[in-house]
Coordinates of C-alpha atoms and ligand atoms in Angstrom, one line a residue:
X6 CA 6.9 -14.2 -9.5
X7 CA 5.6 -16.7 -6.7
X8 CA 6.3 -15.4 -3.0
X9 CA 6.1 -17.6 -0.1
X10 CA 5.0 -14.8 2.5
X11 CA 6.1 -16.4 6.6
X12 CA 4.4 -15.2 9.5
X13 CA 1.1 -13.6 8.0
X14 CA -2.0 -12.9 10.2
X15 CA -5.7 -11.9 8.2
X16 CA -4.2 -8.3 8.8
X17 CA -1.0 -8.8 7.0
X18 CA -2.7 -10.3 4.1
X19 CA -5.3 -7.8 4.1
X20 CA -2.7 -5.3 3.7
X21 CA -0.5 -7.2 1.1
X22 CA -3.2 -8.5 -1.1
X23 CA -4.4 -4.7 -1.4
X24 CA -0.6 -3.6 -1.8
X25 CA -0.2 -6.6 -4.6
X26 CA -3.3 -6.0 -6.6
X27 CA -1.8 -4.4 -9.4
X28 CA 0.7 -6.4 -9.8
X29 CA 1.1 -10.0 -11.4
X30 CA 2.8 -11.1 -7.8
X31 CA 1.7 -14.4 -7.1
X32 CA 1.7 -14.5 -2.9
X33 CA 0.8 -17.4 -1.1
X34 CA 0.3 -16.9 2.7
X35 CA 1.7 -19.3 5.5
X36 CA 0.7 -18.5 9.5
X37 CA 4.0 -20.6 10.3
X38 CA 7.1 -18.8 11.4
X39 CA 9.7 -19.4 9.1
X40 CA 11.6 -22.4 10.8
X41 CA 14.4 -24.8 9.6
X42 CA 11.0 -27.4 9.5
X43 CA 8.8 -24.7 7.6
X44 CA 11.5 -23.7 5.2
X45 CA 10.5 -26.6 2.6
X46 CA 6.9 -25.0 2.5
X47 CA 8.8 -22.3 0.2
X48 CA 10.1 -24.9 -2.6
X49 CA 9.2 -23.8 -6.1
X50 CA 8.5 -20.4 -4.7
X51 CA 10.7 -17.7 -6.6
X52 CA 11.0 -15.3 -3.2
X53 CA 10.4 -15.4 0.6
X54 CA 8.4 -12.6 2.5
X55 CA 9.4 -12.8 6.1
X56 CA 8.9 -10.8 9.7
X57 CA 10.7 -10.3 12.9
X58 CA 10.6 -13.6 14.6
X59 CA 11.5 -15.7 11.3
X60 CA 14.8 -17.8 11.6
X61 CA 16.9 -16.5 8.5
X62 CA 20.0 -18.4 10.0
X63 CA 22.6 -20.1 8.1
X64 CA 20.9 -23.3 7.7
X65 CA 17.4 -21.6 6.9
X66 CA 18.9 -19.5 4.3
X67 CA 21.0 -22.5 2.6
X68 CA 18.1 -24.9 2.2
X69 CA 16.0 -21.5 0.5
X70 CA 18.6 -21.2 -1.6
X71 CA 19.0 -25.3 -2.4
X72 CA 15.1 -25.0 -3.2
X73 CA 15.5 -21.9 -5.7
X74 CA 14.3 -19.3 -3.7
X75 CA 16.2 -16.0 -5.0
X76 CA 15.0 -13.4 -2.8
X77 CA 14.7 -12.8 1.1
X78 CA 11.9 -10.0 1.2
X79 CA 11.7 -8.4 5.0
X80 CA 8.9 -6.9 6.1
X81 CA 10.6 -5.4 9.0
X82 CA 13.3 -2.5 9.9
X83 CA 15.2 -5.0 11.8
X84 CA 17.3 -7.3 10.0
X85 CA 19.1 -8.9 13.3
X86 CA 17.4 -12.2 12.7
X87 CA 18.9 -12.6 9.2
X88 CA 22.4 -13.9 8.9
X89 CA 23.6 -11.5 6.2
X90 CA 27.1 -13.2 5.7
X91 CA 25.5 -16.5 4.6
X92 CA 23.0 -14.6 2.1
X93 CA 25.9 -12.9 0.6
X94 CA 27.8 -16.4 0.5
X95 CA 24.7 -17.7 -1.5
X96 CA 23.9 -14.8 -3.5
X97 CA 21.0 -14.2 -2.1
X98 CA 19.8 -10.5 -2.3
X99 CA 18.0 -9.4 1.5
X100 CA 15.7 -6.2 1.0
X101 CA 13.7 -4.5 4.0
X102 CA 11.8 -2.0 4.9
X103 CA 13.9 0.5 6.0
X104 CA 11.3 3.5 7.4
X105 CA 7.6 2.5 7.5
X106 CA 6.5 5.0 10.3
X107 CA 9.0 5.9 13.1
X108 CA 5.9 7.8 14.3
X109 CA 3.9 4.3 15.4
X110 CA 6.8 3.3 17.8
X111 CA 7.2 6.4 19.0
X112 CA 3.7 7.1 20.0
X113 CA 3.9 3.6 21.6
X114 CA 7.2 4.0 23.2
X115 CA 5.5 7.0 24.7
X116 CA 2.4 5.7 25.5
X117 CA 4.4 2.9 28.0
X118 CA 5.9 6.3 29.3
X119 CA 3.1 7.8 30.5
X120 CA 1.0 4.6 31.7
X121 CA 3.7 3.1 33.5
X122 CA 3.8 7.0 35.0
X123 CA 0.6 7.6 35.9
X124 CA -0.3 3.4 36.4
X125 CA -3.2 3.7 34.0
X126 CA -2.8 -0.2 33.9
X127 CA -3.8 -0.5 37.4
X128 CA -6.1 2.4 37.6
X129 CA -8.0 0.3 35.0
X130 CA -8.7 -2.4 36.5
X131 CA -8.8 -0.8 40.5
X132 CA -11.8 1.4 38.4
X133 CA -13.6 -1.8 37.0
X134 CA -13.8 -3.5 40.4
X135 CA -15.3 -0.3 42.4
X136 CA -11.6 0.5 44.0
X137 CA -11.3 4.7 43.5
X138 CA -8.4 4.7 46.2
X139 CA -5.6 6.6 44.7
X140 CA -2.6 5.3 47.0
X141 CA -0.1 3.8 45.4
X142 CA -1.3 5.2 42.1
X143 CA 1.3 8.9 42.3
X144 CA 3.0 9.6 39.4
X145 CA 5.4 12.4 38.3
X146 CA 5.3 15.0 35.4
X147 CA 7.4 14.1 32.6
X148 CA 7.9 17.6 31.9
X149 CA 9.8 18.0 34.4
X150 CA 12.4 15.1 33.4
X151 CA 15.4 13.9 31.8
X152 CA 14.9 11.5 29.0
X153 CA 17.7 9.4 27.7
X154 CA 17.4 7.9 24.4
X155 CA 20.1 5.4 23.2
X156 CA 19.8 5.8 19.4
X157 CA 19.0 8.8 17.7
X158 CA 17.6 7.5 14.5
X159 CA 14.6 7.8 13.0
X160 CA 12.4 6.5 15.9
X161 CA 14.7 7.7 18.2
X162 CA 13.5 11.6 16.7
X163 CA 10.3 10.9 16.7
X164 CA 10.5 10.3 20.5
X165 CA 12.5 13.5 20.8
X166 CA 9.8 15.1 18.7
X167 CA 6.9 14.5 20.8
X168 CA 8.8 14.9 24.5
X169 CA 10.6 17.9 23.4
X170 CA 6.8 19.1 23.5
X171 CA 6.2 18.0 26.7
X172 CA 8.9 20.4 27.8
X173 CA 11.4 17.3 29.0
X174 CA 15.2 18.1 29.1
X175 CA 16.5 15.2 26.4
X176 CA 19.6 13.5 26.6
X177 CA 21.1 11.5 24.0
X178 CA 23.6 8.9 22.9
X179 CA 24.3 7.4 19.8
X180 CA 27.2 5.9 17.5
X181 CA 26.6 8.9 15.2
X182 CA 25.4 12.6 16.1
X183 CA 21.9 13.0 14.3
X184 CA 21.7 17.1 13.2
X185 CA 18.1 16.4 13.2
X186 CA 18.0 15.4 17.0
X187 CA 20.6 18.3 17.8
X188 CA 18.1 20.7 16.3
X189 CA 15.3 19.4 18.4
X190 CA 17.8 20.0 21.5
X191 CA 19.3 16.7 22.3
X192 CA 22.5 17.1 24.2
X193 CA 24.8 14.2 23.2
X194 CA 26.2 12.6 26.3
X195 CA 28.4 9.4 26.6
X196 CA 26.4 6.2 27.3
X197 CA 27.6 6.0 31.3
X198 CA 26.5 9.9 31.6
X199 CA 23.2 9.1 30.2
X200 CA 22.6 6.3 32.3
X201 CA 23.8 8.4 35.6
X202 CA 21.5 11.5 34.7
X203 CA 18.4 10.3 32.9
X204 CA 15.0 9.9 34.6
X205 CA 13.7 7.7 31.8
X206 CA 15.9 5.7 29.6
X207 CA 14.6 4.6 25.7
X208 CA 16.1 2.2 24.2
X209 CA 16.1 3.0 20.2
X210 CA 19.1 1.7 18.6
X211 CA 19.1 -1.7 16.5
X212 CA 20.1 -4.9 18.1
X213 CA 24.1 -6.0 16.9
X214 CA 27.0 -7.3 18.7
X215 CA 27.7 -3.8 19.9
X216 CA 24.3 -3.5 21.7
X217 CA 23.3 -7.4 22.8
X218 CA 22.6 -6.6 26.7
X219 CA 24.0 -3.2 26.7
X220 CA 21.7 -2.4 29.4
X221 CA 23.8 -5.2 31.9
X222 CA 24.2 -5.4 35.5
X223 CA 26.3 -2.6 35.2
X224 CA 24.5 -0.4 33.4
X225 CA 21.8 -1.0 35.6
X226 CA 23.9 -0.3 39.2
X227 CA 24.9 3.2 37.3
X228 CA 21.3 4.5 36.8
X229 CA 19.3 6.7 39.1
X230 CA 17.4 4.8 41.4
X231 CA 13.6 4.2 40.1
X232 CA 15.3 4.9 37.0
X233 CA 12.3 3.8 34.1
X234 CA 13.4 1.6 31.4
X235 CA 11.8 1.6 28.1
X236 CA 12.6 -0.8 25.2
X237 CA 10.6 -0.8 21.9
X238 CA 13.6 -1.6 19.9
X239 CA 14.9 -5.4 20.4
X240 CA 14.3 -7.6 23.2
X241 CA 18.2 -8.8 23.4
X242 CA 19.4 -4.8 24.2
X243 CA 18.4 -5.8 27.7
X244 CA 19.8 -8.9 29.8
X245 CA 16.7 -9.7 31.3
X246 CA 17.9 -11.2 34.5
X247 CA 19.6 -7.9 35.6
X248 CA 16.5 -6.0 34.9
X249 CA 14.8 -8.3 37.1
X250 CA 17.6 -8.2 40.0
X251 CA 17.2 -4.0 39.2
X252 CA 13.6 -4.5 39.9
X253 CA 14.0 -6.6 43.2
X254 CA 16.1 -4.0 44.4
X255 CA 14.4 -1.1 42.8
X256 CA 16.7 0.5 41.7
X257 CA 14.2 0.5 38.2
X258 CA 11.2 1.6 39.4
X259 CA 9.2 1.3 36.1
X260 CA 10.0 -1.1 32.9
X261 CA 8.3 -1.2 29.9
X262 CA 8.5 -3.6 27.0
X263 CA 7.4 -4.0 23.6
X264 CA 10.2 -6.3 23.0
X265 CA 11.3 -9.6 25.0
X266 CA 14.5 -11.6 24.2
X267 CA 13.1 -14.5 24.4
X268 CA 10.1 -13.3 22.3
X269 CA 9.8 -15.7 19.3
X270 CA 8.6 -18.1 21.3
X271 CA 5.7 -16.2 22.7
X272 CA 4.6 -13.0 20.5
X273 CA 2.0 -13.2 18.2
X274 CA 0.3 -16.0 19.3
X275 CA -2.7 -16.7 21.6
X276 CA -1.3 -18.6 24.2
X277 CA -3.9 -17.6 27.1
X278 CA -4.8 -21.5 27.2
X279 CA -1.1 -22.9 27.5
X280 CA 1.1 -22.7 30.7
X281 CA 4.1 -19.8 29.7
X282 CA 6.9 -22.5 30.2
X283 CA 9.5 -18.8 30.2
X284 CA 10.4 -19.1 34.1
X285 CA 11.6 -15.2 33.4
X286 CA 8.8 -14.0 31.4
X287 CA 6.4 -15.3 34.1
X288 CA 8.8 -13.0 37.0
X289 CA 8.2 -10.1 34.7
X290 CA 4.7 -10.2 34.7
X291 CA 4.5 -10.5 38.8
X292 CA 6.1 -6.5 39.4
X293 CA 3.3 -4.1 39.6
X294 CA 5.5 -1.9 37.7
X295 CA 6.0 -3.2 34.5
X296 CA 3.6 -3.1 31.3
X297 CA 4.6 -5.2 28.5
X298 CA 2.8 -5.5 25.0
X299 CA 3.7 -8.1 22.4
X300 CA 5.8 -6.1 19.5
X301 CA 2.9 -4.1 18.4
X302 CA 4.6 -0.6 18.5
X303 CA 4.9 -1.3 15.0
X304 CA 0.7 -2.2 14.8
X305 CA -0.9 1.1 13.2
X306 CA -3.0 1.5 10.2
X307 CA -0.2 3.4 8.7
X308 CA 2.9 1.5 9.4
X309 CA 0.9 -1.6 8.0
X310 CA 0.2 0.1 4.6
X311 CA 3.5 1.5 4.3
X312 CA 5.2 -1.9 5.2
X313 CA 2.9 -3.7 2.3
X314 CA 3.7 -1.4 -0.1
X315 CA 7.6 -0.8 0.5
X316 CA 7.9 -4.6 0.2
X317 CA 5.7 -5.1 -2.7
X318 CA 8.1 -2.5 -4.2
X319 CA 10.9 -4.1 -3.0
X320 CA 9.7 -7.2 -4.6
X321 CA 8.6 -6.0 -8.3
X322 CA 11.7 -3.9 -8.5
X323 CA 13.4 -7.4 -8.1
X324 CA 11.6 -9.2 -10.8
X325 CA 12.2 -6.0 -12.8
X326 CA 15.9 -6.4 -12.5
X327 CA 16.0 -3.0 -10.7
X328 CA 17.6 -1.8 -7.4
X329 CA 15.0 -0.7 -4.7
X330 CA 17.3 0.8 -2.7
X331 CA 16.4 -0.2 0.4
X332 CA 19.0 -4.0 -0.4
X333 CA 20.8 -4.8 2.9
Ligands
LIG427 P1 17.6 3.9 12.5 O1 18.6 3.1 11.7 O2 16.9 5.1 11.9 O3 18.2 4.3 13.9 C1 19.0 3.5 14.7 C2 20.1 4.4 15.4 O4 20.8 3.6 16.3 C3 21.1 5.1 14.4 O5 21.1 6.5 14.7 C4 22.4 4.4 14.7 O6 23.5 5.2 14.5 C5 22.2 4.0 16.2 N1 23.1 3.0 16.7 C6 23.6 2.0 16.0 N2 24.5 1.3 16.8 C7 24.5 1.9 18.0 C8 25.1 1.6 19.2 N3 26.0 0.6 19.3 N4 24.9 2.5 20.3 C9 24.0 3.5 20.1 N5 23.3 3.8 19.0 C10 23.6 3.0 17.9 O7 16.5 2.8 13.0 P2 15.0 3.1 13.5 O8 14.1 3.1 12.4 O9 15.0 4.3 14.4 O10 14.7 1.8 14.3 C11 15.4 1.5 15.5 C12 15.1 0.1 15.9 O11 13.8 0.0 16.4 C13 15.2 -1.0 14.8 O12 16.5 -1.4 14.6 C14 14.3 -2.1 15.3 O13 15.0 -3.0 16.0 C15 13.3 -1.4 16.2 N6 11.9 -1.4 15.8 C16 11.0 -1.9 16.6 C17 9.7 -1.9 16.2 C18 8.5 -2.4 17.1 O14 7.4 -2.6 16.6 N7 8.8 -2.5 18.4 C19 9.3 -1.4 14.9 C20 10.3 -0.9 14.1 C21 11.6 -0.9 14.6

């Protein structure tokens, strides 16, 4: 089977290659995002490996099926970028990686927690220039907190995992009770009591309908003031202009992101020689109290092994005319 793989840096085919080699996969790697213009680099190809920011719209996903493709391979968790509908329409099977490691977010997600707490970001660079002043540089012990985390699925518990040991009181909303996050002692609480008693809020659920900008002007008005914001899930859980409006006022006194709305136009790429044309991007980055990385929650050793192999697996079970179970 030939498989067109979208949106690979050396490290993805590092990990791929090694995940493929004993197999008879043939995978050819492409650096451009999979694009209504890109989509006719996959023609003759039997399958298409893709990532977060590809477009797997309607129109993508017709003219992969017009050129023979027969199988949308994700290399993500996330499948919001995929317009399931029109594969069904066209027959054409979507499988992803459903758990690679929940831990590598969550580390991160915590890791935003406690640099954003403690300003290690600024620390850093007042240390590098000579500047050992600590004002402006107090933090608070997360111990001592309440945590909200919208979505208690598996990254969701992971979170819980490691802040239960910090001795934090966790709070928790979700669709669906998790017995696993109940056992860890998350106290389910409706979505408006979460935002009115949580110290930090993590955003961990998947991006739908239901949650496109469930945090909202509203949402944000109902938190505690210098509430702190997390979101490693998707960029679009947040409308971005009322987070900035929360931060003008301060009524969020720290953000973190791993995830932008607007992000496919940005992540992944070295743009340090271009001018950011995002006007709201650019106001992000001017608070001193917001840290953002580039969707690399996801970007541990592990989490990269188990994503190659899952969707090698994914693929040869394909071929082999076997489920994988993890078909969307
Ligand atoms: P999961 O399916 O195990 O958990 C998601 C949870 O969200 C479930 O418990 C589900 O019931 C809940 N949920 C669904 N709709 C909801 C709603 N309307 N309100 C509240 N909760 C709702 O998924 P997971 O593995 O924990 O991943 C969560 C998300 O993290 C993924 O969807 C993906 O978008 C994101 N993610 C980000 C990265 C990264 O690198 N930043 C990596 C992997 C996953």
């Amino acid at each position: 089977m030939r498989i067109a793989v979208y949106s690979t840096k050396p490290y993805d085919r590092e990990f791929l290659a090694n995940a493929a080699s004993e197999t008879n996969l043939e995978l050819d790697y492409f650096e451009a995002r999979l694009t209504p213009s890109t989509a006719a680099l996959a023609d003759g190809y039997d399958a298409v490996c893709a990532f977060v920011n590809d477009d797997l719209g309607a129109a993508v996903l017709l003219r992969l099926a017009d050129a023979g493709v027969k199988l949308i391979a994700l290399r993500s968790a996330g499948f919001n970028h995929v317009d399931l509908d029109a594969a069904a329409r066209l027959g054409l099977p979507v499988v992803r990686v459903p758990a690679y490691s929940p831990q590598s977010v969550a580390e991160h997600t915590v890791a935003l927690m406690l640099a954003l707490d403690r300003k290690i970001h600024r620390a850093h660079s007042r240390v590098r220039e000579g500047n050992f002043a600590l004002d402006g540089l107090l933090g608070f012990d997360i111990g001592s907190r309440t945590v909200g985390i919208v979505g208690t699925g598996k990254i969701g518990v992971a979170v819980a995992t490691i802040l239960r040991g910090f001795g934090c009181r966790l709070i928790g909303y979700d669709v669906a009770e998790n017995p696993e996050a109940v056992a860890l002692g998350v106290e389910y609480v409706s979505l408006r009591e979460l935002w009115e008693q949580a110290d930090i809020i993590s955003l961990h659920a998947p991006l739908t309908p239901d949650t496109h900008h469930l945090v909202d002007a509203f949402a944000v008005a109902t938190m505690r003031d210098g509430v702190m914001l997390i979101n490693t899930s998707r960029g679009a859980l947040i409308d971005t202009a009322a987070a900035i409006e929360g931060l003008k006022t301060g009524k969020i006194g720290h953000l973190g992101l791993d995830v932008y709305e607007e992000e496919s136009d940005l992540f992944f790429e070295d743009l340090s020689d271009t001018v950011i044309q995002d006007d709201m991007f650019s106001r992000l980055l001017t608070f001193p109290n917001v840290l953002i990385t580039g969707h690399q929650a996801f970007f541990t050793v592990e989490a990269l092994q188990a994503i190659a192999n899952t969707t090698i697996e994914n693929i040869v079970a394909f071929a082999d005319g076997r489920a994988s179970g993890n078909e969307l």
